[in-house]
Amino acid sequence: MINRLSTRLMNICVASCCKARNLVKAEAVIVDGIRLGILPSVTTYNTLVDAYCRFVGLDVAYSIIGRIKEAGMRPDVVTYNSLIAGATRRQLLSQVVDLFNEMIDAGITPDLWSYNTLMHCFFSLGKPDEANRIFQDIILSNFSPCSTTFNIMLHGLCKNGYINNALMLFRNLERHGFIPEIVTYNILINGLCKHRRLGAAREMLQELGKSGLEPNAITYTTVMKCCFRSRRYEQGLEIMSVMRSKGYTFDGFSYCTVIAALVKTGKMDEANYYMEEMMISGIELDLVSYNTLMNSYCKEGKVEAANQLLDELEKGGLECDQYSHTIIINGLCKAGNIEGALRHLQYMNVIGFKFNLVAHNCLIDAMCKSGQIDRAMRFFESMEIKDSITYTSLVFGLCRERRYKCASKLLLSCLRSGMTILKSAKRAVLDGLRSSGLTNEAKKLQSKIRVARTYRSDLDLLS
DNA sequence: ATAGGGTTAG
């Protein structure tokens, strides 16, 4: 009895060390416990599995299964659920599937948590059909879905472009005996904002108010971000001041939203003010905060400082992502250092990052703006993926060099690939053709643009 | 022990 109580105490200690990301101390607590004759339970190990998954790596977490067996116990459904969640966070589908099978082979029956996580995994990998199959299985099986099941489903539908299906499911929630939570509303408001359905988002916000729930910091940050995205900066900043005056948590997410918007609009004084405030607020800076700071440095031309920050965060145990590197590449481009940017792009490639469209677009634009249009065209040919931003930069670049015929060809191939292009880019080409006496070419281009548009809307109707 | 908001390019 005393020992079991001690085990529970040990679990509380281990959990608190894990929460503080101090895994060395967590292990030390276990060693000390064993010395005193207190044996860890599966729960103790499960706590470790989750922490190793989150903060160290999947392999180390997985190796705990061996330790559980050595201690004469068996891993349980929680052990596997934690590992599956870890693999899901890292988007490792094959490992998720392997773990699932291994769990079943070990005679452990997956529970609702397992299926919820699996569903989330499929959604985050862009496999909505598979996720939906799991959802149907849950509904038809003996499990009763819980609120998380519905929230994961709604979020997954929104993220995969099925906002209308999400709304339909939302309207049917009551039939499933489920009352929307604040999380549910936040998921839908965000989905509507991302699909630029601001009116519907506002209605949802009102509905949230009427339901008796209070919007929280996440709701506010979502709506604020939406304002910035639709270039209503004043309105966004107003929401920020409401948040602050009403005493809502103003955390790293909110700071990054505001700082990025200020940097984007060139309001560097205000951006610096909030950056300073964020840094002295005691909020632990995470990767996204660092990326936001790096981008701000770059905007001021301090690429070296941004690079230092990149080293600093890696020394601090964080791992740079493609945003970090793209921000540096963009910074180098904007500072006119195309060679440096190309070197960094190659470095990204060497350390295992996949093709990054944004980084390539930065380089295309920089080459165009520095008068190296032929180099830009060669670089363009080498790109495995292109989008409307790639084309826009090049079309403007070609117009700047008065190569209107070439610009016209590129414009058409953009439209014919089903992409849209800025109106101002079309106008630059048409005006250019006319001003250089190619009136006939301009007319032809205009009608071809019209044909491309009709064709595109036919495609839209078909899909 | 799973779910919601933040960072890059024309």
PDB file of N, CA, C and O in Angstrom, chain A residues 44-92:
ATOM      1  N   THR A  44       4.170   5.644 -15.211  1.00  0.00           N
ATOM      2  CA  THR A  44       5.426   6.402 -15.142  1.00  0.00           C
ATOM      3  C   THR A  44       6.105   6.397 -16.502  1.00  0.00           C
ATOM      4  O   THR A  44       6.525   7.432 -17.018  1.00  0.00           O
ATOM      5  N   TYR A  45       6.210   5.187 -17.057  1.00  0.00           N
ATOM      6  CA  TYR A  45       6.878   5.072 -18.356  1.00  0.00           C
ATOM      7  C   TYR A  45       6.093   5.783 -19.455  1.00  0.00           C
ATOM      8  O   TYR A  45       6.677   6.389 -20.348  1.00  0.00           O
ATOM      9  N   ASN A  46       4.771   5.715 -19.391  1.00  0.00           N
ATOM     10  CA  ASN A  46       3.966   6.396 -20.408  1.00  0.00           C
ATOM     11  C   ASN A  46       4.211   7.899 -20.396  1.00  0.00           C
ATOM     12  O   ASN A  46       4.230   8.544 -21.446  1.00  0.00           O
ATOM     13  N   THR A  47       4.369   8.450 -19.200  1.00  0.00           N
ATOM     14  CA  THR A  47       4.671   9.876 -19.090  1.00  0.00           C
ATOM     15  C   THR A  47       5.983  10.183 -19.811  1.00  0.00           C
ATOM     16  O   THR A  47       6.094  11.170 -20.536  1.00  0.00           O
ATOM     17  N   LEU A  48       6.956   9.287 -19.607  1.00  0.00           N
ATOM     18  CA  LEU A  48       8.249   9.459 -20.277  1.00  0.00           C
ATOM     19  C   LEU A  48       8.105   9.335 -21.797  1.00  0.00           C
ATOM     20  O   LEU A  48       8.689  10.116 -22.551  1.00  0.00           O
ATOM     21  N   VAL A  49       7.333   8.346 -22.234  1.00  0.00           N
ATOM     22  CA  VAL A  49       7.140   8.136 -23.670  1.00  0.00           C
ATOM     23  C   VAL A  49       6.616   9.419 -24.311  1.00  0.00           C
ATOM     24  O   VAL A  49       7.147   9.903 -25.316  1.00  0.00           O
ATOM     25  N   ASP A  50       5.597  10.009 -23.693  1.00  0.00           N
ATOM     26  CA  ASP A  50       5.006  11.226 -24.248  1.00  0.00           C
ATOM     27  C   ASP A  50       6.033  12.357 -24.299  1.00  0.00           C
ATOM     28  O   ASP A  50       6.151  13.054 -25.303  1.00  0.00           O
ATOM     29  N   ALA A  51       6.791  12.505 -23.211  1.00  0.00           N
ATOM     30  CA  ALA A  51       7.765  13.598 -23.163  1.00  0.00           C
ATOM     31  C   ALA A  51       8.887  13.392 -24.181  1.00  0.00           C
ATOM     32  O   ALA A  51       9.295  14.332 -24.857  1.00  0.00           O
ATOM     33  N   TYR A  52       9.380  12.169 -24.280  1.00  0.00           N
ATOM     34  CA  TYR A  52      10.436  11.910 -25.274  1.00  0.00           C
ATOM     35  C   TYR A  52       9.919  12.140 -26.685  1.00  0.00           C
ATOM     36  O   TYR A  52      10.627  12.642 -27.547  1.00  0.00           O
ATOM     37  N   CYS A  53       8.659  11.764 -26.936  1.00  0.00           N
ATOM     38  CA  CYS A  53       8.056  12.016 -28.244  1.00  0.00           C
ATOM     39  C   CYS A  53       8.047  13.505 -28.554  1.00  0.00           C
ATOM     40  O   CYS A  53       8.377  13.927 -29.644  1.00  0.00           O
ATOM     41  N   ARG A  54       7.643  14.286 -27.566  1.00  0.00           N
ATOM     42  CA  ARG A  54       7.495  15.723 -27.792  1.00  0.00           C
ATOM     43  C   ARG A  54       8.821  16.442 -27.913  1.00  0.00           C
ATOM     44  O   ARG A  54       8.991  17.308 -28.769  1.00  0.00           O
ATOM     45  N   PHE A  55       9.753  16.120 -27.011  1.00  0.00           N
ATOM     46  CA  PHE A  55      10.935  16.970 -26.885  1.00  0.00           C
ATOM     47  C   PHE A  55      12.226  16.353 -27.401  1.00  0.00           C
ATOM     48  O   PHE A  55      13.207  17.049 -27.559  1.00  0.00           O
ATOM     49  N   VAL A  56      12.243  15.027 -27.592  1.00  0.00           N
ATOM     50  CA  VAL A  56      13.511  14.417 -28.023  1.00  0.00           C
ATOM     51  C   VAL A  56      13.340  13.747 -29.385  1.00  0.00           C
ATOM     52  O   VAL A  56      13.707  14.323 -30.408  1.00  0.00           O
ATOM     53  N   GLY A  57      12.775  12.585 -29.412  1.00  0.00           N
ATOM     54  CA  GLY A  57      12.623  11.916 -30.703  1.00  0.00           C
ATOM     55  C   GLY A  57      11.826  10.643 -30.536  1.00  0.00           C
ATOM     56  O   GLY A  57      11.694  10.094 -29.439  1.00  0.00           O
ATOM     57  N   LEU A  58      11.311  10.194 -31.657  1.00  0.00           N
ATOM     58  CA  LEU A  58      10.438   9.037 -31.647  1.00  0.00           C
ATOM     59  C   LEU A  58      11.203   7.756 -31.271  1.00  0.00           C
ATOM     60  O   LEU A  58      10.683   6.908 -30.542  1.00  0.00           O
ATOM     61  N   ASP A  59      12.450   7.658 -31.748  1.00  0.00           N
ATOM     62  CA  ASP A  59      13.231   6.446 -31.490  1.00  0.00           C
ATOM     63  C   ASP A  59      13.471   6.246 -29.999  1.00  0.00           C
ATOM     64  O   ASP A  59      13.292   5.145 -29.475  1.00  0.00           O
ATOM     65  N   VAL A  60      13.882   7.324 -29.343  1.00  0.00           N
ATOM     66  CA  VAL A  60      14.138   7.240 -27.900  1.00  0.00           C
ATOM     67  C   VAL A  60      12.853   6.865 -27.175  1.00  0.00           C
ATOM     68  O   VAL A  60      12.852   6.022 -26.264  1.00  0.00           O
ATOM     69  N   ALA A  61      11.747   7.492 -27.611  1.00  0.00           N
ATOM     70  CA  ALA A  61      10.458   7.209 -26.979  1.00  0.00           C
ATOM     71  C   ALA A  61      10.102   5.735 -27.162  1.00  0.00           C
ATOM     72  O   ALA A  61       9.670   5.060 -26.224  1.00  0.00           O
ATOM     73  N   TYR A  62      10.335   5.262 -28.371  1.00  0.00           N
ATOM     74  CA  TYR A  62       9.984   3.873 -28.680  1.00  0.00           C
ATOM     75  C   TYR A  62      10.799   2.896 -27.829  1.00  0.00           C
ATOM     76  O   TYR A  62      10.292   1.856 -27.396  1.00  0.00           O
ATOM     77  N   SER A  63      12.053   3.263 -27.564  1.00  0.00           N
ATOM     78  CA  SER A  63      12.928   2.351 -26.816  1.00  0.00           C
ATOM     79  C   SER A  63      12.433   2.132 -25.388  1.00  0.00           C
ATOM     80  O   SER A  63      12.847   1.181 -24.726  1.00  0.00           O
ATOM     81  N   ILE A  64      11.522   2.999 -24.930  1.00  0.00           N
ATOM     82  CA  ILE A  64      10.984   2.827 -23.570  1.00  0.00           C
ATOM     83  C   ILE A  64      10.162   1.543 -23.479  1.00  0.00           C
ATOM     84  O   ILE A  64      10.055   0.934 -22.421  1.00  0.00           O
ATOM     85  N   ILE A  65       9.594   1.124 -24.618  1.00  0.00           N
ATOM     86  CA  ILE A  65       8.837  -0.130 -24.608  1.00  0.00           C
ATOM     87  C   ILE A  65       9.736  -1.254 -24.091  1.00  0.00           C
ATOM     88  O   ILE A  65       9.307  -2.090 -23.281  1.00  0.00           O
ATOM     89  N   GLY A  66      11.005  -1.233 -24.533  1.00  0.00           N
ATOM     90  CA  GLY A  66      11.961  -2.236 -24.056  1.00  0.00           C
ATOM     91  C   GLY A  66      12.146  -2.155 -22.554  1.00  0.00           C
ATOM     92  O   GLY A  66      12.179  -3.182 -21.859  1.00  0.00           O
ATOM     93  N   ARG A  67      12.222  -0.947 -22.039  1.00  0.00           N
ATOM     94  CA  ARG A  67      12.408  -0.773 -20.590  1.00  0.00           C
ATOM     95  C   ARG A  67      11.191  -1.278 -19.815  1.00  0.00           C
ATOM     96  O   ARG A  67      11.328  -1.832 -18.728  1.00  0.00           O
ATOM     97  N   ILE A  68      10.003  -1.044 -20.380  1.00  0.00           N
ATOM     98  CA  ILE A  68       8.780  -1.520 -19.713  1.00  0.00           C
ATOM     99  C   ILE A  68       8.818  -3.048 -19.604  1.00  0.00           C
ATOM    100  O   ILE A  68       8.547  -3.626 -18.547  1.00  0.00           O
ATOM    101  N   LYS A  69       9.212  -3.679 -20.729  1.00  0.00           N
ATOM    102  CA  LYS A  69       9.246  -5.148 -20.732  1.00  0.00           C
ATOM    103  C   LYS A  69      10.326  -5.671 -19.783  1.00  0.00           C
ATOM    104  O   LYS A  69      10.105  -6.646 -19.069  1.00  0.00           O
ATOM    105  N   GLU A  70      11.495  -5.021 -19.771  1.00  0.00           N
ATOM    106  CA  GLU A  70      12.567  -5.420 -18.851  1.00  0.00           C
ATOM    107  C   GLU A  70      12.106  -5.372 -17.408  1.00  0.00           C
ATOM    108  O   GLU A  70      12.531  -6.168 -16.579  1.00  0.00           O
ATOM    109  N   ALA A  71      11.231  -4.393 -17.124  1.00  0.00           N
ATOM    110  CA  ALA A  71      10.750  -4.250 -15.747  1.00  0.00           C
ATOM    111  C   ALA A  71       9.645  -5.261 -15.449  1.00  0.00           C
ATOM    112  O   ALA A  71       9.022  -5.209 -14.383  1.00  0.00           O
ATOM    113  N   GLY A  72       9.387  -6.158 -16.419  1.00  0.00           N
ATOM    114  CA  GLY A  72       8.410  -7.206 -16.187  1.00  0.00           C
ATOM    115  C   GLY A  72       6.969  -6.765 -16.383  1.00  0.00           C
ATOM    116  O   GLY A  72       6.031  -7.402 -15.908  1.00  0.00           O
ATOM    117  N   MET A  73       6.763  -5.650 -17.117  1.00  0.00           N
ATOM    118  CA  MET A  73       5.389  -5.189 -17.369  1.00  0.00           C
ATOM    119  C   MET A  73       5.135  -5.193 -18.875  1.00  0.00           C
ATOM    120  O   MET A  73       6.014  -5.503 -19.669  1.00  0.00           O
ATOM    121  N   ARG A  74       3.920  -4.827 -19.233  1.00  0.00           N
ATOM    122  CA  ARG A  74       3.599  -4.768 -20.654  1.00  0.00           C
ATOM    123  C   ARG A  74       3.162  -3.340 -20.999  1.00  0.00           C
ATOM    124  O   ARG A  74       2.467  -2.697 -20.214  1.00  0.00           O
ATOM    125  N   PRO A  75       3.567  -2.850 -22.179  1.00  0.00           N
ATOM    126  CA  PRO A  75       3.055  -1.545 -22.614  1.00  0.00           C
ATOM    127  C   PRO A  75       1.542  -1.636 -22.771  1.00  0.00           C
ATOM    128  O   PRO A  75       1.020  -2.718 -23.044  1.00  0.00           O
ATOM    129  N   ASP A  76       0.845  -0.543 -22.573  1.00  0.00           N
ATOM    130  CA  ASP A  76      -0.615  -0.570 -22.724  1.00  0.00           C
ATOM    131  C   ASP A  76      -1.065   0.363 -23.846  1.00  0.00           C
ATOM    132  O   ASP A  76      -0.238   0.880 -24.596  1.00  0.00           O
ATOM    133  N   VAL A  77      -2.352   0.553 -23.933  1.00  0.00           N
ATOM    134  CA  VAL A  77      -2.903   1.340 -25.041  1.00  0.00           C
ATOM    135  C   VAL A  77      -2.410   2.790 -24.974  1.00  0.00           C
ATOM    136  O   VAL A  77      -2.180   3.435 -25.999  1.00  0.00           O
ATOM    137  N   VAL A  78      -2.179   3.281 -23.757  1.00  0.00           N
ATOM    138  CA  VAL A  78      -1.694   4.666 -23.620  1.00  0.00           C
ATOM    139  C   VAL A  78      -0.277   4.792 -24.169  1.00  0.00           C
ATOM    140  O   VAL A  78       0.058   5.776 -24.838  1.00  0.00           O
ATOM    141  N   THR A  79       0.553   3.780 -23.915  1.00  0.00           N
ATOM    142  CA  THR A  79       1.920   3.795 -24.450  1.00  0.00           C
ATOM    143  C   THR A  79       1.875   3.967 -25.965  1.00  0.00           C
ATOM    144  O   THR A  79       2.552   4.835 -26.531  1.00  0.00           O
ATOM    145  N   TYR A  80       1.068   3.126 -26.597  1.00  0.00           N
ATOM    146  CA  TYR A  80       0.997   3.183 -28.054  1.00  0.00           C
ATOM    147  C   TYR A  80       0.313   4.457 -28.548  1.00  0.00           C
ATOM    148  O   TYR A  80       0.730   5.041 -29.544  1.00  0.00           O
ATOM    149  N   ASN A  81      -0.715   4.894 -27.860  1.00  0.00           N
ATOM    150  CA  ASN A  81      -1.372   6.130 -28.284  1.00  0.00           C
ATOM    151  C   ASN A  81      -0.403   7.308 -28.259  1.00  0.00           C
ATOM    152  O   ASN A  81      -0.428   8.167 -29.134  1.00  0.00           O
ATOM    153  N   SER A  82       0.451   7.335 -27.233  1.00  0.00           N
ATOM    154  CA  SER A  82       1.421   8.428 -27.144  1.00  0.00           C
ATOM    155  C   SER A  82       2.408   8.362 -28.300  1.00  0.00           C
ATOM    156  O   SER A  82       2.760   9.389 -28.887  1.00  0.00           O
ATOM    157  N   LEU A  83       2.856   7.150 -28.617  1.00  0.00           N
ATOM    158  CA  LEU A  83       3.787   6.993 -29.736  1.00  0.00           C
ATOM    159  C   LEU A  83       3.122   7.364 -31.056  1.00  0.00           C
ATOM    160  O   LEU A  83       3.720   8.014 -31.914  1.00  0.00           O
ATOM    161  N   ILE A  84       1.863   6.944 -31.217  1.00  0.00           N
ATOM    162  CA  ILE A  84       1.135   7.259 -32.451  1.00  0.00           C
ATOM    163  C   ILE A  84       0.953   8.771 -32.585  1.00  0.00           C
ATOM    164  O   ILE A  84       1.114   9.343 -33.661  1.00  0.00           O
ATOM    165  N   ALA A  85       0.680   9.431 -31.448  1.00  0.00           N
ATOM    166  CA  ALA A  85       0.538  10.889 -31.474  1.00  0.00           C
ATOM    167  C   ALA A  85       1.867  11.532 -31.854  1.00  0.00           C
ATOM    168  O   ALA A  85       1.906  12.511 -32.604  1.00  0.00           O
ATOM    169  N   GLY A  86       2.978  10.967 -31.342  1.00  0.00           N
ATOM    170  CA  GLY A  86       4.305  11.497 -31.670  1.00  0.00           C
ATOM    171  C   GLY A  86       4.609  11.361 -33.150  1.00  0.00           C
ATOM    172  O   GLY A  86       5.107  12.293 -33.790  1.00  0.00           O
ATOM    173  N   ALA A  87       4.280  10.203 -33.722  1.00  0.00           N
ATOM    174  CA  ALA A  87       4.519   9.976 -35.151  1.00  0.00           C
ATOM    175  C   ALA A  87       3.609  10.881 -35.982  1.00  0.00           C
ATOM    176  O   ALA A  87       4.002  11.377 -37.031  1.00  0.00           O
ATOM    177  N   THR A  88       2.393  11.120 -35.485  1.00  0.00           N
ATOM    178  CA  THR A  88       1.464  11.998 -36.189  1.00  0.00           C
ATOM    179  C   THR A  88       2.005  13.422 -36.236  1.00  0.00           C
ATOM    180  O   THR A  88       1.962  14.079 -37.267  1.00  0.00           O
ATOM    181  N   ARG A  89       2.517  13.899 -35.085  1.00  0.00           N
ATOM    182  CA  ARG A  89       3.083  15.246 -35.037  1.00  0.00           C
ATOM    183  C   ARG A  89       4.208  15.400 -36.054  1.00  0.00           C
ATOM    184  O   ARG A  89       4.413  16.467 -36.601  1.00  0.00           O
ATOM    185  N   ARG A  90       4.945  14.319 -36.279  1.00  0.00           N
ATOM    186  CA  ARG A  90       6.055  14.371 -37.232  1.00  0.00           C
ATOM    187  C   ARG A  90       5.619  13.947 -38.633  1.00  0.00           C
ATOM    188  O   ARG A  90       6.453  13.804 -39.521  1.00  0.00           O
ATOM    189  N   GLN A  91       4.342  13.718 -38.812  1.00  0.00           N
ATOM    190  CA  GLN A  91       3.784  13.342 -40.113  1.00  0.00           C
ATOM    191  C   GLN A  91       4.416  12.072 -40.688  1.00  0.00           C
ATOM    192  O   GLN A  91       4.668  11.994 -41.886  1.00  0.00           O
ATOM    193  N   LEU A  92       4.687  11.113 -39.831  1.00  0.00           N
ATOM    194  CA  LEU A  92       5.301   9.868 -40.301  1.00  0.00           C
ATOM    195  C   LEU A  92       4.232   8.789 -40.415  1.00  0.00           C
ATOM    196  O   LEU A  92       4.045   7.981 -39.503  1.00  0.00           O
TER     197      LEU A  92
END
